[in-house]
Structures are given as structure tokens and as C-alpha cells.
CSV table of C-alpha atoms in Angstrom, one decimal:
chain,number,residue,atom,x,y,z
A,14,GLY,CA,40.8,-90.9,-92.4
A,15,ILE,CA,43.3,-88.3,-93.4
A,16,VAL,CA,46.6,-88.2,-91.5
A,17,PHE,CA,48.7,-85.1,-92.1
A,18,ILE,CA,52.4,-85.9,-92.2
A,19,PRO,CA,54.9,-83.1,-91.8
A,20,LEU,CA,58.2,-84.5,-93.0
A,21,LEU,CA,61.2,-83.3,-91.1
A,22,PHE,CA,64.9,-84.2,-91.6
A,23,SER,CA,67.9,-83.9,-89.4
A,24,ALA,CA,71.2,-82.5,-90.6
A,25,ALA,CA,72.0,-86.0,-92.0
A,26,PRO,CA,68.8,-86.4,-94.2
A,27,ALA,CA,70.0,-89.5,-96.0
A,28,SER,CA,69.9,-91.6,-92.9
A,29,ALA,CA,67.0,-89.9,-91.2
A,30,PHE,CA,63.4,-90.9,-91.1
A,31,PRO,CA,60.4,-88.6,-91.4
A,32,THR,CA,58.5,-87.6,-88.2
A,33,GLU,CA,54.8,-88.1,-88.3
A,34,PHE,CA,52.3,-86.3,-86.1
A,35,GLY,CA,48.8,-84.9,-86.1
A,36,SER,CA,45.5,-86.6,-86.8
A,37,GLU,CA,42.4,-85.5,-88.5
A,38,GLY,CA,40.1,-83.2,-86.5
A,39,GLU,CA,39.6,-79.8,-85.0
A,40,GLY,CA,40.9,-80.4,-81.4
A,41,ALA,CA,44.1,-79.4,-79.8
A,42,GLY,CA,47.0,-81.1,-81.8
A,43,GLN,CA,44.7,-82.1,-84.6
A,44,ILE,CA,44.7,-80.9,-88.2
A,45,GLY,CA,41.6,-80.5,-90.4
A,46,HIS,CA,43.2,-80.0,-93.8
A,47,GLY,CA,46.6,-78.7,-94.7
A,48,TYR,CA,49.1,-78.7,-97.5
A,49,ALA,CA,51.6,-76.3,-96.0
A,50,ILE,CA,54.1,-76.5,-93.2
A,51,ALA,CA,57.2,-74.5,-92.2
A,52,VAL,CA,60.0,-74.9,-89.7
A,53,ASP,CA,61.9,-72.2,-87.8
A,54,ASN,CA,65.5,-73.2,-88.6
A,55,CYS,CA,66.9,-70.0,-87.0
A,56,ALA,CA,70.0,-69.8,-89.3
A,57,VAL,CA,72.5,-67.1,-88.4
A,58,ALA,CA,74.4,-67.4,-91.7
A,59,PRO,CA,74.3,-69.7,-94.7
A,60,GLY,CA,75.4,-73.2,-93.5
A,61,VAL,CA,75.4,-72.3,-89.8
A,62,PRO,CA,73.1,-74.8,-88.0
A,63,CYS,CA,70.6,-74.0,-85.3
A,64,SER,CA,72.7,-75.9,-82.7
A,65,GLU,CA,75.3,-73.1,-82.8
A,66,ILE,CA,72.9,-70.6,-81.1
A,67,GLU,CA,70.6,-70.7,-78.1
A,68,ASP,CA,67.0,-70.3,-79.2
A,69,PRO,CA,64.0,-72.0,-77.7
A,70,SER,CA,62.1,-71.9,-81.0
A,71,VAL,CA,64.6,-74.1,-82.8
A,72,GLY,CA,62.7,-76.6,-84.8
A,73,ASP,CA,59.2,-75.3,-84.1
A,74,VAL,CA,56.8,-76.4,-86.8
A,75,TYR,CA,53.9,-74.3,-88.2
A,76,VAL,CA,51.0,-75.9,-90.1
A,77,GLY,CA,48.6,-73.9,-92.3
A,78,ASP,CA,45.4,-75.6,-91.2
A,79,ALA,CA,43.0,-74.5,-94.0
A,80,ALA,CA,39.9,-76.5,-92.9
A,81,ASN,CA,40.1,-75.3,-89.3
A,82,ARG,CA,41.0,-71.7,-90.4
A,83,ARG,CA,43.9,-71.4,-88.0
A,84,VAL,CA,47.7,-72.0,-87.7
A,85,ASP,CA,48.8,-75.0,-85.6
A,86,LYS,CA,52.2,-74.9,-83.9
A,87,PHE,CA,54.1,-77.9,-82.8
A,88,GLY,CA,57.5,-78.5,-81.2
A,89,PRO,CA,60.4,-80.3,-82.9
A,90,ARG,CA,59.3,-83.7,-81.6
A,91,GLY,CA,55.7,-83.2,-82.7
A,92,GLU,CA,54.4,-82.0,-79.4
A,93,PHE,CA,51.4,-79.6,-79.8
A,94,LEU,CA,52.2,-76.1,-78.5
A,95,LEU,CA,49.3,-73.8,-79.5
A,96,ALA,CA,47.1,-72.7,-82.4
A,97,TRP,CA,45.7,-69.3,-83.3
A,98,GLY,CA,42.7,-68.1,-85.3
A,99,TRP,CA,39.4,-66.4,-84.9
A,100,GLY,CA,37.5,-67.8,-81.9
A,101,VAL,CA,39.6,-71.0,-81.6
A,102,ASP,CA,39.6,-71.2,-77.8
A,103,LYS,CA,37.2,-74.1,-76.9
A,104,GLU,CA,36.9,-72.9,-73.3
A,105,LYS,CA,35.9,-69.3,-74.1
A,106,PRO,CA,35.3,-68.8,-77.9
A,107,GLU,CA,34.9,-65.2,-78.8
A,108,ALA,CA,34.7,-63.1,-81.9
A,109,LYS,CA,38.4,-62.1,-81.9
A,110,LEU,CA,41.8,-63.5,-82.6
A,111,GLN,CA,42.6,-66.1,-80.0
A,112,VAL,CA,45.3,-68.6,-79.0
A,113,CYS,CA,44.3,-72.1,-77.9
A,114,THR,CA,46.3,-74.8,-76.1
A,115,THR,CA,45.9,-78.3,-74.8
A,116,ALA,CA,44.8,-76.8,-71.5
A,117,THR,CA,42.0,-74.7,-73.1
A,118,GLY,CA,41.1,-77.0,-75.9
A,119,CYS,CA,40.8,-75.9,-79.6
A,120,VAL,CA,37.9,-75.6,-82.0
A,121,GLN,CA,37.6,-74.6,-85.7
A,122,GLY,CA,38.1,-70.9,-86.3
A,123,GLU,CA,35.4,-68.7,-87.7
A,124,ALA,CA,35.8,-67.4,-91.3
A,125,GLY,CA,36.2,-63.7,-91.9
A,126,THR,CA,38.1,-60.9,-93.6
A,127,GLY,CA,39.4,-58.9,-90.7
A,128,ALA,CA,42.9,-58.9,-89.1
A,129,GLY,CA,43.8,-62.4,-88.0
A,130,GLU,CA,40.9,-64.0,-89.7
A,131,PHE,CA,41.1,-66.6,-92.5
A,132,GLU,CA,38.7,-67.8,-95.1
A,133,GLU,CA,38.9,-71.5,-95.9
A,134,GLY,CA,40.7,-72.1,-99.1
A,135,PHE,CA,42.4,-74.9,-101.0
A,136,GLY,CA,45.8,-73.7,-99.8
A,137,MET,CA,47.0,-71.8,-96.7
A,138,GLY,CA,50.7,-71.4,-97.3
A,139,VAL,CA,53.0,-70.7,-94.3
A,140,ALA,CA,56.6,-69.5,-94.1
A,141,VAL,CA,58.9,-68.4,-91.2
A,142,ASN,CA,61.6,-65.8,-91.1
A,143,ASP,CA,64.4,-67.9,-89.6
A,144,ASP,CA,67.2,-65.4,-89.9
A,145,ALA,CA,68.3,-64.9,-86.3
A,146,LEU,CA,69.8,-61.5,-87.1
A,147,SER,CA,66.6,-60.1,-88.6
A,148,ALA,CA,64.2,-57.9,-86.7
A,149,SER,CA,61.4,-60.2,-87.9
A,150,HIS,CA,63.2,-63.4,-86.8
A,151,GLY,CA,60.6,-66.0,-85.9
A,152,ASP,CA,57.7,-64.1,-87.4
A,153,VAL,CA,55.2,-66.2,-89.4
A,154,TYR,CA,53.7,-65.4,-92.8
A,155,VAL,CA,50.4,-67.0,-93.7
A,156,ALA,CA,48.8,-67.0,-97.1
A,157,ASP,CA,45.0,-66.3,-96.8
A,158,GLN,CA,44.0,-67.6,-100.3
A,159,ARG,CA,40.3,-66.7,-100.5
A,160,ASN,CA,41.0,-63.3,-99.1
A,161,ALA,CA,43.9,-62.7,-101.6
A,162,ARG,CA,46.4,-61.5,-99.0
A,163,VAL,CA,49.3,-62.5,-96.8
A,164,GLU,CA,49.1,-62.0,-93.0
A,165,LYS,CA,52.1,-61.7,-90.7
A,166,PHE,CA,52.1,-62.9,-87.0
A,167,GLU,CA,54.5,-63.1,-84.2
A,168,PRO,CA,55.4,-66.8,-83.2
A,169,ASP,CA,52.8,-66.7,-80.4
A,170,GLY,CA,50.0,-65.7,-82.8
A,171,LYS,CA,49.9,-61.9,-82.3
A,172,PHE,CA,48.8,-60.2,-85.5
A,173,LEU,CA,51.3,-57.7,-87.0
A,174,LEU,CA,50.2,-56.8,-90.5
A,175,MET,CA,48.8,-58.0,-93.8
A,176,PHE,CA,49.5,-57.1,-97.4
A,177,GLY,CA,47.5,-57.5,-100.6
A,178,GLY,CA,45.5,-55.3,-103.0
A,179,GLU,CA,43.7,-52.5,-101.0
A,180,VAL,CA,43.7,-54.6,-97.7
A,181,ASN,CA,43.6,-51.3,-95.7
A,182,ALA,CA,39.9,-50.6,-95.6
A,183,THR,CA,40.4,-47.0,-94.6
A,184,THR,CA,43.2,-45.8,-96.9
A,185,LYS,CA,42.8,-48.4,-99.6
A,186,GLU,CA,46.6,-49.0,-99.4
A,187,ASP,CA,48.1,-52.4,-99.9
A,188,VAL,CA,49.4,-52.8,-96.3
A,189,CYS,CA,47.2,-52.9,-93.2
A,190,LEU,CA,48.9,-52.8,-89.7
A,191,ALA,CA,47.6,-54.1,-86.3
A,192,GLY,CA,45.1,-51.6,-85.0
A,193,GLU,CA,43.9,-50.5,-88.4
A,194,VAL,CA,40.8,-51.7,-90.2
A,195,CYS,CA,41.7,-54.5,-92.5
A,196,GLN,CA,39.8,-56.2,-95.2
A,197,ALA,CA,40.1,-58.9,-98.0
A,198,GLY,CA,42.5,-58.1,-100.7
A,199,ARG,CA,41.4,-57.2,-104.2
A,200,GLU,CA,42.3,-59.9,-106.7
A,201,GLY,CA,44.1,-58.9,-109.9
A,202,SER,CA,47.4,-58.6,-111.7
A,203,GLY,CA,48.1,-55.0,-110.7
A,204,PRO,CA,50.6,-53.7,-108.1
A,205,GLY,CA,50.0,-55.3,-104.7
A,206,GLU,CA,47.3,-57.6,-106.0
A,207,PHE,CA,47.3,-61.4,-106.3
A,208,GLU,CA,45.7,-63.1,-109.3
A,209,TYR,CA,45.6,-66.7,-108.2
A,210,PRO,CA,47.9,-67.2,-105.2
A,211,PHE,CA,48.9,-70.1,-102.9
A,212,PRO,CA,47.4,-73.3,-104.3
A,213,TYR,CA,49.7,-75.4,-102.0
A,214,ASN,CA,52.6,-73.5,-100.4
A,215,GLY,CA,53.8,-70.8,-102.8
A,216,LEU,CA,55.3,-68.7,-100.0
A,217,ALA,CA,58.9,-68.4,-98.8
A,218,VAL,CA,61.2,-66.1,-96.9
A,219,GLY,CA,64.7,-65.5,-98.1
A,220,ALA,CA,67.8,-65.0,-96.0
A,221,SER,CA,67.6,-61.2,-96.4
A,222,GLY,CA,64.0,-61.2,-95.0
A,223,THR,CA,62.4,-60.8,-98.4
A,224,VAL,CA,59.0,-62.5,-98.7
A,225,TYR,CA,58.4,-64.3,-101.9
A,226,VAL,CA,54.9,-65.1,-103.0
A,227,GLY,CA,53.9,-67.3,-105.9
A,228,ASP,CA,51.2,-66.1,-108.2
A,229,ALA,CA,50.0,-66.8,-111.8
A,230,ASN,CA,53.1,-66.8,-114.1
A,231,ARG,CA,55.2,-64.9,-111.6
A,232,VAL,CA,56.8,-64.7,-108.1
A,233,ARG,CA,56.3,-61.5,-106.2
A,234,GLU,CA,58.8,-59.9,-103.8
A,235,PHE,CA,57.8,-58.0,-100.6
A,236,SER,CA,59.7,-56.5,-97.7
A,237,GLU,CA,59.3,-57.6,-94.1
A,238,GLY,CA,56.8,-54.7,-93.8
A,239,GLY,CA,54.7,-55.9,-96.7
A,240,VAL,CA,55.9,-53.3,-99.3
A,241,GLU,CA,56.1,-54.8,-102.8
A,242,GLY,CA,59.6,-54.6,-104.2
A,243,GLY,CA,59.2,-56.2,-107.6
A,244,GLU,CA,58.4,-59.5,-109.3
A,245,ILE,CA,60.1,-62.4,-111.2
A,246,ALA,CA,58.2,-63.1,-114.4
A,247,LEU,CA,57.8,-66.8,-115.2
A,248,PRO,CA,56.2,-67.0,-118.7
A,249,GLY,CA,54.3,-70.2,-119.2
A,250,ALA,CA,54.5,-71.3,-115.5
A,251,GLY,CA,50.8,-71.0,-114.8
A,252,ASP,CA,50.0,-71.2,-111.1
A,253,VAL,CA,52.9,-71.5,-108.8
A,254,LEU,CA,52.2,-74.5,-106.6
A,255,GLU,CA,55.3,-74.7,-104.4
A,256,LEU,CA,58.1,-72.3,-103.7
A,257,ALA,CA,61.4,-72.4,-101.9
A,258,VAL,CA,64.4,-70.0,-101.5
A,259,ASP,CA,67.9,-71.0,-100.6
A,260,ALA,CA,70.6,-69.0,-98.8
A,261,GLY,CA,71.8,-67.5,-102.0
A,262,GLU,CA,68.4,-66.2,-102.9
A,263,HIS,CA,67.9,-68.8,-105.7
A,264,ILE,CA,64.2,-69.4,-106.2
A,265,TYR,CA,62.9,-73.0,-106.6
A,266,VAL,CA,59.5,-73.2,-108.3
A,267,HIS,CA,57.1,-76.1,-108.9
A,268,SER,CA,54.3,-74.8,-111.1
A,269,GLU,CA,51.3,-76.1,-113.0
A,270,GLY,CA,52.5,-75.2,-116.5
A,271,LEU,CA,56.2,-76.2,-116.4
A,272,SER,CA,57.9,-79.6,-115.9
A,273,GLY,CA,60.0,-80.4,-112.9
A,274,VAL,CA,61.3,-77.9,-110.3
A,275,ARG,CA,62.8,-74.9,-112.0
A,276,VAL,CA,65.6,-72.8,-110.4
A,277,TYR,CA,65.8,-69.0,-111.0
A,278,ASP,CA,67.9,-66.1,-109.8
A,279,THR,CA,66.1,-63.0,-108.6
A,280,SER,CA,66.4,-61.4,-112.1
A,281,GLY,CA,64.2,-64.3,-113.5
A,282,SER,CA,67.0,-66.1,-115.3
A,283,GLU,CA,66.5,-69.8,-115.3
A,284,LEU,CA,69.5,-71.7,-113.7
A,285,GLY,CA,68.4,-75.3,-114.2
A,286,GLU,CA,65.7,-78.0,-113.7
A,287,ARG,CA,65.4,-80.7,-111.1
A,288,ASP,CA,63.2,-83.9,-111.2
A,289,PRO,CA,61.5,-83.4,-114.6
A,290,SER,CA,59.0,-86.2,-113.7
A,291,ILE,CA,57.5,-84.3,-110.7
A,292,GLU,CA,53.7,-84.2,-110.7
A,293,GLY,CA,51.2,-81.6,-109.6
A,294,LYS,CA,50.7,-82.9,-106.1
A,295,SER,CA,54.4,-83.1,-105.3
A,296,ARG,CA,55.9,-81.1,-102.5
A,297,ILE,CA,59.4,-79.5,-102.3
A,298,ALA,CA,61.7,-78.4,-99.5
A,299,LEU,CA,65.3,-77.2,-99.3
A,300,GLY,CA,68.0,-78.3,-96.8
A,301,SER,CA,70.5,-76.1,-95.1
A,302,SER,CA,73.2,-77.0,-97.6
A,303,GLY,CA,71.2,-76.3,-100.7
A,304,GLU,CA,69.9,-79.9,-101.2
A,305,LEU,CA,66.4,-80.2,-102.7
A,306,PHE,CA,63.8,-82.7,-101.4
A,307,VAL,CA,60.9,-83.7,-103.6
A,308,GLY,CA,58.0,-85.5,-102.0
A,309,GLU,CA,55.6,-87.4,-104.2
A,310,PRO,CA,52.4,-88.4,-102.3
A,311,SER,CA,50.6,-91.5,-103.4
A,312,GLY,CA,48.1,-92.0,-100.6
A,313,GLY,CA,50.2,-94.9,-99.3
A,314,SER,CA,53.9,-95.4,-99.1
A,315,ASP,CA,55.1,-92.1,-100.4
A,316,ARG,CA,58.6,-91.5,-101.9
A,317,ILE,CA,61.1,-88.7,-101.1
A,318,PHE,CA,63.9,-87.8,-103.6
A,319,GLU,CA,67.0,-85.9,-102.6
A,320,TYR,CA,69.1,-83.8,-105.1
A,321,ASP,CA,72.4,-82.1,-104.3
A,322,SER,CA,73.0,-78.4,-105.1
A,323,THR,CA,74.2,-79.3,-108.6
A,324,GLY,CA,70.9,-81.1,-109.4
A,325,LYS,CA,72.2,-84.7,-109.1
A,326,GLN,CA,69.9,-87.2,-107.4
A,327,VAL,CA,71.7,-88.6,-104.4
A,328,SER,CA,69.1,-90.6,-102.6
A,329,SER,CA,65.5,-91.7,-102.4
A,330,PHE,CA,63.5,-93.5,-99.8
A,331,ILE,CA,59.9,-94.5,-98.9
A,332,THR,CA,58.1,-92.8,-96.1
A,333,VAL,CA,55.7,-94.3,-93.6
A,334,GLN,CA,52.1,-95.1,-94.6
A,335,SER,CA,50.2,-91.8,-94.7
A,336,GLY,CA,46.6,-93.0,-95.2
A,337,GLY,CA,46.0,-90.0,-97.4
A,338,GLU,CA,47.4,-87.5,-99.8
A,339,GLU,CA,47.3,-84.3,-97.7
A,340,GLU,CA,50.9,-83.8,-96.8
A,341,GLY,CA,53.4,-81.1,-96.4
A,342,LEU,CA,57.2,-81.2,-96.7
A,343,ALA,CA,59.8,-79.2,-94.8
A,344,PHE,CA,63.4,-79.5,-93.7
A,345,GLY,CA,64.2,-79.1,-90.0
A,346,ASP,CA,67.8,-78.3,-89.3
A,347,GLY,CA,67.4,-78.5,-85.6
A,348,VAL,CA,65.3,-81.6,-85.4
């Protein structure tokens, strides 16, 4: 069966080993199908580790569980904390956004287009605002692929807003807040719309709180409130599969149409390429000092490559047996 492996590194990644947790299923602490994970690294400034501030959320891990139509949340040692989705409470499932725990038990969420609902898709990207000085610190963004939109939640699962083409059913605007009537986004290439978003984890939050969303041949920029601020054109990139942003707002893109991991500034100028042999199913993650990790799943002993901020490969190592190819990759500064 499938075993989902979030890969988390300490501040000394070259000597660390991946942490494995989660098994296949829909119960509390289980994961049905997911390609995307994110860690709350709670940075207060570039290069400042989580250990320098007191924050109970340091190292919390979020999994976009597409098959179960919910978000699963784990602690930094792999302990299951909670999950949220539509009717996920096994003890009292209802047609509303719920939070489930080990105490209540969890079930697969119901599909839908309203606020806090998810449609099962191939990808369900997830990203955390880990800027401790931001008003949105700890908030979680979830890419709802089939509904062509991004939803925003507090770390305990409370719905805040969503953005996408005409997601506000009443006003037809591209932002829908909690308490308003929300709907699926309109697909397309126009303002606020997504053409083909989030195949794996094309979602990231920059140090300034800007939300970056990968789409066909471009990366879109949104404010913490879901207002579109522009886009980075990526001619020939095709679908953006994986996306990461460092403290300097450099954008790392793994796409369907271009080799390797390409690095861009926010104007769209290419700054370099990493790991030209990377394949479509590979995953990427950034460390707190700008190092890039590339995970290449093989369904067995998977390999992780590490590159420094100049693009030089500095290490590689084999992970534990995964038993499957459904893996996510993230860097945990506080783990």
C-alpha cells in the first residue's frame, strides 16, 4: 500500500535523516493521497531560526490530503494533531466545515464548492505563512484544484477567505470572505482566473506575505487578502508542478516544459538552473539558508539531492523505503 512520506530536515540537513509518518487510509493520522506538504517554520527574519522565538506552532506540518478532501495537521515529531474538511468528524459528521482529532475520529470529507469544501483533484497544494511578524502568520493556503481556487484558513482550520475567478457567488468578484456565499472559481487565463493550477504543489508564500500560485506558463502573485498583484511570465514552462520562494523573494520553479529547477526574480528574469536531470515526479524544497533540496521518488529507496545557494551540489543521500511514489518534500527548521 501507499505510505506517504513527508521529508523534514533539521538545521543541519547533511547529517539529518527524513522523518516518516502517516499510513494509507481515511482515519485520524492517516492520509489518503497527497503530493503536497508544508511546515510552519516561523521565521522572524531571513536566517533567524525558529528556536529564537517562543511559538507552539514551530515545526507543525500540514498535508494536502486530496483523496480525503481535507487538510491533515501533524506536530514536528509526526504526532497527529487534527484535520479539517467538510463533514470529517467521525463521531458527528455534518454538512459543514469540521475539525476532527484522534478523540473524535476522522472520515473522508465530502466534496463541494462552498467555503471550506474541496473537490478531489490530482493536486492539493498547501503553503504556510511562516513570517512571525505578519498579521497572517501561521495561516494556511490550500489549492483546491478542481474548483480552480485557493482557500485560506487559520491553523486550527477556521475558514478565512478564498480567491479565484468569480469565487464570490453574489458579487462575482475574485475574493470571497467568511460569511459570504462562495463558489467554484472560473477557469481561464484572465485576471483572477487559473488555467491549469496546482498539479503537485505549485503554491508558496514569500517572506513579505505574498502568495505565489503556479499556473500554465506563469506564476501569479496575490496579497494576503487574495487580491491579485501581478504575474511572472514563464514562456515555454507549461504547467508549473512545484514552486518555492526563498527569503529574497527568488522564485524556484519545476515545470513540465523546462528542464531542471529554474530560478527567477519577481520581474521574471531567469537567474539560473539547478539539477537539469530532474524529472516530472520530483519534488523541491528550500532550506532556511537558501539551500535547495530535490527529491526524486522511485517507489523504493528514493534519493535527495542538496544544492547550495550558488547552485553547487553539496550532498545526496538515500531515503528510507517508501513503498510508493506519493511523497511530499518540505524543510523543517524547527524539527
